[in-house]
């Protein structure tokens, strides 16, 4: 009888290879525990056939059919094994309904194993490699193999994934992503008409890994609680005893146990960060340095840099994922909405790699097209220093020794081009994302998102033209409140205002009839029974037009804004970033420009040069007053652009103080001193001409500034 035999005898009787039998014996698997083991555990021991798994459980539970001969036994067992795959000859005479019922029953009992990889962030879109895979596995995320029935639908997939990865329950739903062959970026799968199912996933690929990321909330990045031996069955590992506590653990988990057990052994090679603290680094007591290095800085910038330095950024494949994880860890550890935007931006600018450059060849007359080509270039990386060459101006490609004049001018012009581009619509100072199918198919929304991130971080320039609705979706997600005042379409806006302005049920009914096309498109048909329902209807229509209708455009735009960690930072510090994206740039004034510049005056106060400089300074200040009064052809923006390449003071301020010099002598290649102003945009130097009369000075200044094509050449 099978019940009196050992499990090795049962396996040999089933003609199982000796290598598989040895695995069962090494793991000390007995007949009593076989029925407790899952199909996956039996597979890990080499027993992969479903029929063999069923037969083994049957024999170990003592249900092996009695037979007088081994030949008869083999025949009976063979019939049991292959019964689901055979058709009896009598089946041909059965009705089609019975045949259909049998086919459904066979699909219900068969199953498949599918590999999913759980990503931690709502914005994850890159293949994880190297250390990131190991770290995610330690956190209970990473790769999970789940068993699904052949008729499994999205509800079954969700249940199986959440059972395998409990942290996924906190994500508020999940996207399923897939990597195309040879690509490092992940693309979100669009569900078919009937929703996701195992059959649909198998139709895409039968061997690839599907990636899963949360929709509403980033997953917990703290370490998971280790299971004890009585909570799991170890089937593919070797048990070893802890030297300290004498308890048995699997060899793969011993390193983690030794940390909690207080052993003085070496630490594991995979670094797992602890749960972030809500205490500001400045509140933490500094530890004395024993290695001669400086103690940890309490500043936000230093803390983020430390998070990034602790990670291995040597692999280009891991840059996006690891940088995002580092920034998010710092974000979770520092709930500091009161931080000024300038301090946050200084942190992000430290991610720029000055040793590498992304090159742009720009013609000002076709700036948008040139910029799009540059951002699409294979070698472009948002973290590289920008090297700009204006092909329609004097000068050479910006080199490493330059201070960034051409780059600043390019980013200033790019901001204006982005504001006026097809990816936005509405008033110029209150733009919302448009829904342009051509731009969407060409990937312009993602490029526009990258442009916004690069303009802000590389140029320290405020965008200042997004509507509150657009920014709130960016900062708070798709559940953000939509403002009907932001609707750019006059007809749609009028319909919603009519609904909100209705004072009676009859007026509301008439307004809904006039807006029937909009209501039908938004899927908001409802029976209006009370005047109080107008607010909810108007709210749904506004949300549809501004957010739901353009959902694909938002997703693509936000994917681009992940560059340099901008999107993550916006969602952590929305109040600080709102002034950058929504509030109009601060207008310049004569007082601001007067205090901005430092004068390089001749030391000898009695010299003729100093007297000429004093007179020119007076002319300069009078010119600023004329501009303030509207009595000049130039503007403060023109002067600042001429001098620095920026038409506004950057968010982080100028790293060098702009200064004014005087054109006493002819410069190289000139026969006499210039009568027009000159500038060195890389070092923020404005050179004023020397004239004996104010009217002459004003005329030459206006002509020189307005005629300069770029870089401050007059």
CSV table of N, CA, C and O in Angstrom, one decimal, residues 425-427 432 484-498 514-515 518 545-546 549:
chain,number,residue,atom,x,y,z
A,425,UNK,N,-4.0,75.6,-24.8
A,425,UNK,CA,-5.1,76.5,-25.3
A,425,UNK,C,-5.6,77.4,-24.2
A,425,UNK,O,-5.3,77.2,-23.1
A,426,UNK,N,-6.4,78.4,-24.7
A,426,UNK,CA,-6.9,79.3,-23.7
A,426,UNK,C,-6.1,80.6,-23.7
A,426,UNK,O,-5.3,80.9,-24.5
A,427,UNK,N,-6.4,81.5,-22.7
A,427,UNK,CA,-5.7,82.8,-22.6
A,427,UNK,C,-4.3,82.6,-22.4
A,427,UNK,O,-3.9,81.6,-21.7
A,432,UNK,N,-4.5,76.0,-20.5
A,432,UNK,CA,-4.8,74.6,-20.1
A,432,UNK,C,-4.3,73.7,-21.2
A,432,UNK,O,-4.1,74.1,-22.3
A,484,UNK,N,-14.6,76.2,-13.9
A,484,UNK,CA,-15.2,76.5,-15.2
A,484,UNK,C,-14.7,77.8,-15.8
A,484,UNK,O,-14.8,77.9,-17.0
A,485,UNK,N,-14.1,78.7,-15.0
A,485,UNK,CA,-13.5,79.9,-15.6
A,485,UNK,C,-12.3,79.6,-16.5
A,485,UNK,O,-11.9,80.4,-17.3
A,486,UNK,N,-11.7,78.4,-16.3
A,486,UNK,CA,-10.5,78.0,-17.1
A,486,UNK,C,-10.9,77.4,-18.4
A,486,UNK,O,-10.0,77.1,-19.2
A,487,UNK,N,-12.2,77.2,-18.7
A,487,UNK,CA,-12.6,76.5,-20.0
A,487,UNK,C,-12.3,77.5,-21.1
A,487,UNK,O,-12.8,78.6,-21.1
A,488,UNK,N,-11.5,77.1,-22.1
A,488,UNK,CA,-11.2,78.1,-23.2
A,488,UNK,C,-12.3,78.2,-24.3
A,488,UNK,O,-12.3,79.2,-25.0
A,489,UNK,N,-13.1,77.2,-24.4
A,489,UNK,CA,-14.2,77.2,-25.5
A,489,UNK,C,-15.3,78.0,-25.0
A,489,UNK,O,-16.0,77.7,-24.0
A,490,UNK,N,-15.6,79.1,-25.7
A,490,UNK,CA,-16.7,80.0,-25.3
A,490,UNK,C,-18.0,79.3,-25.2
A,490,UNK,O,-18.8,79.6,-24.3
A,491,UNK,N,-18.4,78.5,-26.2
A,491,UNK,CA,-19.7,77.9,-26.3
A,491,UNK,C,-19.9,76.9,-25.1
A,491,UNK,O,-20.9,76.9,-24.4
A,492,UNK,N,-18.9,76.1,-24.8
A,492,UNK,CA,-18.9,75.1,-23.7
A,492,UNK,C,-19.1,75.9,-22.4
A,492,UNK,O,-19.9,75.6,-21.5
A,493,UNK,N,-18.3,76.9,-22.2
A,493,UNK,CA,-18.3,77.7,-21.0
A,493,UNK,C,-19.7,78.4,-20.8
A,493,UNK,O,-20.2,78.5,-19.7
A,494,UNK,N,-20.3,78.9,-22.0
A,494,UNK,CA,-21.6,79.5,-21.9
A,494,UNK,C,-22.7,78.5,-21.4
A,494,UNK,O,-23.6,78.8,-20.7
A,495,UNK,N,-22.6,77.3,-21.9
A,495,UNK,CA,-23.6,76.2,-21.5
A,495,UNK,C,-23.5,76.0,-20.0
A,495,UNK,O,-24.5,75.9,-19.4
A,496,UNK,N,-22.3,75.8,-19.5
A,496,UNK,CA,-22.1,75.5,-18.1
A,496,UNK,C,-22.5,76.7,-17.2
A,496,UNK,O,-23.2,76.6,-16.2
A,497,UNK,N,-22.2,77.9,-17.7
A,497,UNK,CA,-22.7,79.1,-17.0
A,497,UNK,C,-24.2,79.2,-17.0
A,497,UNK,O,-24.8,79.7,-16.0
A,498,UNK,N,-24.9,78.8,-18.1
A,498,UNK,CA,-26.3,78.8,-18.1
A,498,UNK,C,-26.9,77.8,-17.1
A,498,UNK,O,-27.9,78.1,-16.4
A,514,UNK,N,-30.3,72.8,-24.2
A,514,UNK,CA,-29.3,73.5,-25.0
A,514,UNK,C,-27.9,72.8,-25.0
A,514,UNK,O,-27.2,72.9,-26.0
A,515,UNK,N,-27.6,72.3,-23.9
A,515,UNK,CA,-26.2,71.7,-23.7
A,515,UNK,C,-26.3,70.2,-23.9
A,515,UNK,O,-25.4,69.4,-23.4
A,518,UNK,N,-23.1,68.5,-25.4
A,518,UNK,CA,-22.0,68.4,-24.4
A,518,UNK,C,-22.3,67.4,-23.3
A,518,UNK,O,-21.4,66.6,-23.0
A,545,UNK,N,-14.6,68.3,-19.4
A,545,UNK,CA,-14.0,69.1,-20.5
A,545,UNK,C,-12.5,69.4,-20.2
A,545,UNK,O,-11.6,69.3,-21.1
A,546,UNK,N,-12.2,69.7,-18.9
A,546,UNK,CA,-10.9,70.2,-18.6
A,546,UNK,C,-9.9,69.1,-18.2
A,546,UNK,O,-8.7,69.2,-18.4
A,549,UNK,N,-11.5,64.6,-20.5
A,549,UNK,CA,-11.3,64.6,-22.0
A,549,UNK,C,-9.9,64.6,-22.4
A,549,UNK,O,-9.5,64.0,-23.4
